[in-house]
């Protein structure tokens, strides 16, 4: 554990970011850069009255809006090779944005990117053939050790399974005595279905899944990892899954595409899927969701009537949940589906000091929080994206205001500068 902690705090000597956000700007919003080779361009912003280089990264996305990997035969990417395509995305740190440029810069500025979100407007500048370059790196994935390390957190995964999460340390979360402490018991994925009939049910967990890492793309602001999984029940392949992980300094996006082949109908009834995070004895933590009104769940080892009512309320409209420990770590989680998705979704919330829900490393569910998706379709592809945003104190905003400041789509405008 000591080695894991040291890896977190020794990755880089950079200040912590002010807000948990990396903008993913579609290249189509930046017309002056589309069809250009990306290499000549850097990005700068005004910092302390001077134009300074800031880290950036281009990520390729497919025509369908998934992260694109050369080894993924299920995604297509149109456009010319070696240039910025309209579906690609530019990554910039929110905290690196600055004021509008004034005066005549010494750099060859070719364009201005204006980003407006939450009542704040930030500016970034595209510079061609810049002499000065940003060298900061905020995230790293060590495949041999199966560790993610950023300026703010460290996550350890099972040596053979990227879907089994173990210790998660956040820089500002400590015990009462000031020692770092893992927040996480484990990530839990469950798929429950009737085997040949509804009365004979089986439950598969992430321990039954064996994702294979197919491709890794590294960068200063994100590491993209593509994994594939095939699950077999009674010698019948019942699920083919592709996961695209975008690992960023204070957030993680997990894109999941899977198909339950038509042949699965011969052995399974329509399954239920759940995905959740089990905390490590996070007593007195609070949970608020976007679809259960002003109700607040408090982790105390027992389920209250109000919390049961939250669980029974189907998801509608916005679909985020906010979880605050009050001890230097908050989590905002969002679940997104393709348009037209109509399966029932509910809150998963377990608050019980003695309940066993394997796999787990620490006794009890304190709490286990996530989403339950019911009646998954068999015979066609299913897609969702889980976005996890980490912060120290949600910028001291209320849950709703903080969620809006993170999840609202930013307004982007491009201005060519001659």
XYZ file of C-alpha atoms in Angstrom:
418
model
C 0.000 0.000 0.000
C 2.891 2.353 0.741
C 4.191 1.961 -2.792
C 0.747 2.832 -4.141
C 0.553 5.982 -2.037
C 4.019 7.097 -3.046
C 3.142 6.613 -6.707
C 0.179 8.960 -6.274
C 2.085 11.835 -4.736
C 5.292 11.436 -6.737
C 3.776 11.308 -10.219
C 4.262 15.009 -10.839
C 4.797 18.098 -8.744
C 1.854 20.033 -10.098
C -0.856 21.917 -8.211
C -4.236 20.235 -7.928
C -6.801 21.395 -10.447
C -9.550 23.692 -9.250
C -12.464 21.789 -10.762
C -12.927 18.216 -11.939
C -13.281 18.746 -15.657
C -11.501 18.148 -18.925
C -13.360 19.670 -21.863
C -13.912 17.309 -24.817
C -14.483 19.739 -27.674
C -15.669 18.271 -31.002
C -13.340 19.347 -33.793
C -16.388 20.318 -35.830
C -16.695 23.316 -33.470
C -13.207 24.441 -34.555
C -13.547 24.955 -38.323
C -10.137 26.565 -38.681
C -8.443 23.316 -37.619
C -10.508 20.685 -39.425
C -8.538 18.848 -42.147
C -5.286 20.261 -40.790
C -2.425 18.113 -39.521
C -2.472 18.363 -35.708
C 1.298 18.438 -35.162
C 1.993 22.133 -35.927
C -0.630 23.352 -33.453
C -0.249 24.009 -29.743
C -2.626 25.701 -27.326
C -1.953 28.679 -25.082
C -3.930 30.792 -22.636
C -3.426 34.027 -20.747
C -1.802 33.251 -17.387
C -0.773 36.122 -15.107
C -0.929 38.576 -17.986
C 1.196 36.446 -20.319
C 0.374 33.951 -23.070
C 1.541 30.544 -21.796
C 1.397 27.039 -23.313
C -1.166 24.656 -21.806
C -1.435 20.879 -22.304
C -3.846 19.599 -24.909
C -4.650 16.300 -26.582
C -6.523 15.120 -29.663
C -8.611 11.950 -29.375
C -10.119 10.195 -32.365
C -13.833 9.378 -32.152
C -15.915 7.211 -34.441
C -18.789 8.392 -36.604
C -21.161 7.001 -33.957
C -19.617 9.007 -31.121
C -17.491 6.267 -29.535
C -13.767 6.579 -28.842
C -12.003 5.177 -31.915
C -9.266 2.570 -31.802
C -7.430 1.125 -34.789
C -7.853 -2.413 -33.394
C -11.601 -2.093 -32.886
C -13.314 -3.542 -35.944
C -16.745 -2.451 -34.671
C -16.137 1.290 -35.088
C -15.749 3.354 -38.239
C -14.020 6.670 -38.691
C -14.426 8.638 -41.876
C -12.119 11.386 -43.023
C -8.540 11.624 -44.145
C -5.763 9.891 -42.202
C -3.219 12.124 -40.503
C -5.492 15.160 -40.168
C -8.026 16.489 -37.678
C -11.459 15.115 -38.579
C -14.776 16.662 -37.559
C -15.571 13.779 -35.185
C -12.244 14.064 -33.327
C -12.190 15.793 -29.948
C -9.815 18.330 -28.472
C -9.066 17.883 -24.779
C -8.285 20.958 -22.665
C -8.270 21.385 -18.894
C -10.966 23.698 -17.649
C -8.602 25.193 -15.071
C -6.136 26.160 -17.823
C -8.547 28.592 -19.486
C -7.729 32.282 -19.215
C -8.873 35.756 -20.040
C -9.197 37.112 -23.534
C -5.963 37.968 -25.294
C -5.066 41.628 -25.398
C -2.223 43.260 -27.249
C -0.004 41.719 -29.914
C 1.382 38.285 -28.967
C 4.858 37.164 -29.947
C 3.473 33.712 -30.837
C 1.848 32.907 -34.183
C -1.752 32.798 -32.933
C -4.133 31.483 -35.592
C -7.374 31.055 -33.686
C -9.300 31.726 -30.514
C -11.405 29.070 -28.753
C -14.073 30.586 -26.522
C -15.690 28.229 -23.980
C -18.672 29.398 -21.928
C -20.038 27.228 -19.120
C -21.751 27.940 -15.820
C -21.731 31.693 -16.398
C -17.957 31.745 -16.946
C -16.175 32.350 -20.247
C -12.696 30.956 -20.824
C -10.305 31.494 -23.711
C -7.682 29.279 -25.342
C -5.502 30.128 -28.320
C -4.320 27.883 -31.130
C -0.710 28.665 -31.979
C 1.120 27.405 -35.042
C 4.761 26.245 -34.825
C 5.193 27.431 -31.248
C 8.677 27.356 -29.790
C 7.419 26.856 -26.248
C 5.421 23.713 -25.514
C 3.515 22.457 -22.475
C 5.275 19.459 -20.944
C 2.979 18.641 -17.994
C 1.466 15.161 -17.813
C -1.472 14.742 -15.450
C -2.378 11.050 -15.779
C -0.662 7.701 -16.301
C -1.815 4.090 -16.630
C 0.742 1.427 -15.675
C -0.452 -1.764 -17.356
C 2.131 -3.983 -15.646
C 1.024 -2.890 -12.169
C -2.575 -2.211 -13.259
C -2.551 1.198 -11.613
C -3.967 4.548 -12.661
C -2.089 7.511 -11.183
C -2.970 11.159 -11.561
C -2.197 14.391 -9.785
C -5.267 13.815 -7.607
C -5.958 10.113 -7.230
C -4.574 6.613 -7.475
C -6.598 3.557 -8.479
C -5.416 -0.032 -8.306
C -7.106 -2.769 -10.340
C -6.890 -6.534 -10.346
C -3.784 -7.774 -12.121
C -5.845 -9.785 -14.613
C -9.132 -7.879 -14.766
C -9.531 -4.159 -15.425
C -13.157 -4.375 -14.268
C -12.188 -5.328 -10.710
C -11.222 -2.164 -8.830
C -9.377 -2.250 -5.535
C -7.784 0.624 -3.619
C -8.763 4.169 -4.575
C -6.905 6.999 -2.815
C -7.766 10.666 -3.243
C -5.236 13.341 -2.260
C -7.501 15.148 0.243
C -9.287 12.137 1.797
C -7.736 11.058 5.098
C -8.557 9.350 8.368
C -9.241 11.410 11.484
C -5.570 11.028 12.358
C -4.462 12.463 9.007
C -3.453 9.219 7.258
C -4.467 8.414 3.674
C -7.261 5.845 3.467
C -8.776 3.921 0.583
C -12.295 5.063 -0.271
C -13.227 1.967 -2.214
C -14.136 -1.587 -1.440
C -14.611 -2.486 -5.102
C -16.447 -1.787 -8.361
C -19.418 -4.140 -8.694
C -20.964 -5.253 -11.967
C -23.903 -7.673 -11.841
C -25.906 -9.354 -14.594
C -28.864 -11.413 -13.389
C -31.085 -13.499 -15.665
C -33.230 -16.605 -15.720
C -31.352 -19.661 -16.923
C -33.747 -21.451 -19.292
C -36.640 -20.116 -17.143
C -37.395 -17.039 -15.020
C -37.521 -19.159 -11.858
C -33.953 -20.486 -12.151
C -31.893 -17.339 -11.924
C -28.137 -16.908 -12.182
C -26.066 -13.869 -11.320
C -22.769 -13.124 -13.008
C -20.323 -10.569 -11.615
C -17.221 -8.801 -12.859
C -15.275 -11.776 -11.511
C -16.908 -13.839 -14.277
C -15.741 -11.348 -16.901
C -12.255 -11.532 -18.354
C -11.665 -8.331 -20.328
C -8.697 -8.380 -22.655
C -6.786 -5.148 -23.201
C -6.636 -4.661 -26.964
C -5.143 -1.167 -27.352
C -3.880 1.744 -25.255
C -3.513 5.375 -26.333
C -1.565 7.603 -23.978
C -1.528 11.345 -23.584
C -0.973 14.165 -21.094
C -4.676 14.598 -20.275
C -6.147 11.160 -20.956
C -5.183 7.558 -21.412
C -7.663 5.686 -23.611
C -7.932 1.926 -23.099
C -9.925 -0.479 -25.285
C -10.915 -3.860 -23.829
C -13.048 -6.674 -25.221
C -14.902 -9.443 -23.376
C -16.827 -12.549 -24.403
C -19.004 -14.266 -21.789
C -20.161 -17.865 -22.202
C -22.957 -19.636 -20.282
C -23.703 -23.331 -20.822
C -21.257 -23.211 -23.757
C -23.346 -20.512 -25.408
C -21.782 -17.044 -25.959
C -24.311 -14.808 -24.219
C -22.509 -11.467 -24.260
C -19.884 -9.678 -26.310
C -18.752 -6.462 -24.674
C -16.457 -3.623 -25.647
C -15.295 -1.099 -23.062
C -13.563 2.184 -23.864
C -11.983 3.776 -20.787
C -10.980 7.440 -20.856
C -8.816 7.916 -17.763
C -8.383 11.611 -16.923
C -6.871 13.584 -14.004
C -10.069 13.964 -11.971
C -12.572 11.984 -13.956
C -13.135 8.697 -15.747
C -15.444 7.978 -18.672
C -16.391 4.355 -19.261
C -18.080 3.742 -22.611
C -19.724 0.315 -22.722
C -21.086 -1.400 -25.823
C -22.374 -4.921 -25.585
C -24.545 -7.317 -27.478
C -26.561 -10.213 -26.130
C -26.645 -12.383 -29.272
C -30.003 -13.761 -30.410
C -28.763 -17.241 -29.537
C -28.704 -16.116 -25.878
C -32.503 -16.401 -25.889
C -32.052 -20.172 -25.851
C -30.522 -20.051 -22.356
C -31.387 -16.649 -20.814
C -34.427 -14.512 -20.092
C -33.948 -10.711 -20.524
C -31.295 -9.856 -17.923
C -30.895 -7.063 -15.389
C -27.574 -5.207 -15.205
C -26.225 -3.180 -12.289
C -23.044 -1.161 -11.943
C -22.043 0.360 -8.610
C -19.222 1.447 -6.337
C -18.988 -0.059 -2.859
C -17.445 2.357 -0.364
C -15.112 1.518 2.489
C -17.106 2.357 5.643
C -18.014 5.877 4.522
C -20.259 6.674 7.467
C -22.142 10.004 7.510
C -21.789 10.395 3.737
C -24.713 11.905 1.842
C -26.350 10.922 -1.449
C -28.536 13.133 -3.662
C -29.912 12.257 -7.104
C -31.396 14.293 -9.925
C -34.652 12.308 -10.042
C -35.609 11.834 -6.358
C -36.307 15.438 -5.439
C -34.957 16.870 -2.205
C -34.486 13.502 -0.484
C -31.048 12.835 1.017
C -29.666 9.405 1.863
C -27.210 9.294 4.780
C -24.845 6.351 5.311
C -25.494 5.022 8.812
C -25.635 1.258 8.374
C -29.412 0.984 7.946
C -31.977 1.786 5.281
C -34.551 4.443 6.143
C -38.069 4.667 4.616
C -36.978 7.776 2.685
C -33.995 5.916 1.259
C -36.239 2.995 0.267
C -38.497 5.475 -1.521
C -35.461 6.816 -3.399
C -34.651 3.277 -4.524
C -38.213 2.703 -5.733
C -38.332 5.890 -7.829
C -37.606 5.153 -11.522
C -35.064 7.319 -13.251
C -36.464 10.094 -15.419
C -35.065 13.212 -17.036
C -31.551 13.998 -15.913
C -29.699 11.035 -14.503
C -26.900 12.040 -12.192
C -26.145 11.227 -8.592
C -23.934 13.121 -6.170
C -22.166 11.487 -3.240
C -20.330 13.567 -0.636
C -18.209 12.158 2.184
C -17.729 15.475 4.012
C -14.130 14.384 4.519
C -12.369 15.690 1.418
C -13.903 13.637 -1.391
C -17.073 14.014 -3.475
C -18.248 11.953 -6.438
C -20.577 13.014 -9.238
C -21.751 10.137 -11.460
C -23.717 10.411 -14.694
C -25.241 7.678 -16.848
C -25.966 8.388 -20.521
C -27.777 6.179 -23.042
C -28.291 6.325 -26.780
C -31.380 8.253 -27.820
C -34.458 6.070 -27.802
C -33.412 3.908 -24.854
C -36.574 2.939 -22.952
C -35.518 0.277 -20.446
C -36.369 0.939 -16.757
C -33.476 2.304 -14.679
C -33.422 2.655 -10.879
C -31.062 3.723 -8.130
C -28.968 1.016 -6.492
C -28.365 1.938 -2.853
C -27.330 -0.446 -0.090
C -26.582 0.855 3.409
C -25.971 -2.114 5.676
C -23.012 -2.799 7.953
C -23.493 -6.581 7.881
C -24.834 -7.304 4.379
C -22.515 -9.450 2.235
C -22.561 -8.803 -1.509
C -19.598 -10.573 -3.073
C -17.085 -9.857 -4.382
C -15.869 -7.522 -1.677
C -12.849 -6.958 0.546
C -14.421 -5.190 3.525
C -17.572 -6.261 5.429
C -20.852 -4.532 4.695
C -22.198 -2.121 2.098
C -21.277 1.325 3.431
C -22.634 2.318 1.027
C -22.969 0.509 -2.308
C -24.209 3.100 -4.810
C -24.966 2.896 -8.521
C -27.595 2.156 -11.167
C -29.791 -0.837 -12.034
C -30.847 -1.307 -15.685
C -33.683 -3.784 -16.211
C -34.785 -5.982 -19.135
C -31.760 -5.572 -21.375
C -32.522 -6.196 -25.050
C -31.396 -9.496 -26.569
C -30.308 -9.483 -30.191
C -29.203 -5.881 -30.616
C -26.380 -3.667 -29.402
C -26.801 -1.776 -26.147
C -24.701 1.264 -25.185
C -24.199 3.477 -22.178
C -21.556 5.848 -20.854
C -20.773 6.187 -17.173
C -19.026 9.432 -16.267
C -17.329 9.688 -12.853
C -16.125 13.105 -11.629
C -13.984 13.430 -8.504
C -13.508 16.538 -6.371
C -12.518 17.598 -2.880
C -15.650 19.546 -1.936
C -17.729 20.136 -5.106
C -16.418 23.711 -5.194
C -18.559 24.364 -2.096
C -21.630 24.388 -4.329
C -24.861 22.527 -3.685
C -25.202 19.160 -5.486
C -27.535 20.485 -8.174
C -25.516 23.589 -8.920
C -22.278 21.602 -8.981
C -23.794 18.982 -11.319
C -24.942 21.708 -13.692
C -21.487 23.312 -13.658
C -19.938 19.999 -14.728
C -22.563 18.334 -16.919
C -24.054 21.249 -18.858
C -22.755 21.285 -22.426
C -20.309 24.193 -22.849
C -20.912 26.761 -25.569
C -17.984 26.718 -27.987
C -17.060 29.338 -30.556
C -14.057 29.670 -32.851
C -12.582 32.911 -34.142
C -9.871 32.900 -36.797
C -7.008 35.263 -36.114
C -4.924 36.370 -39.087
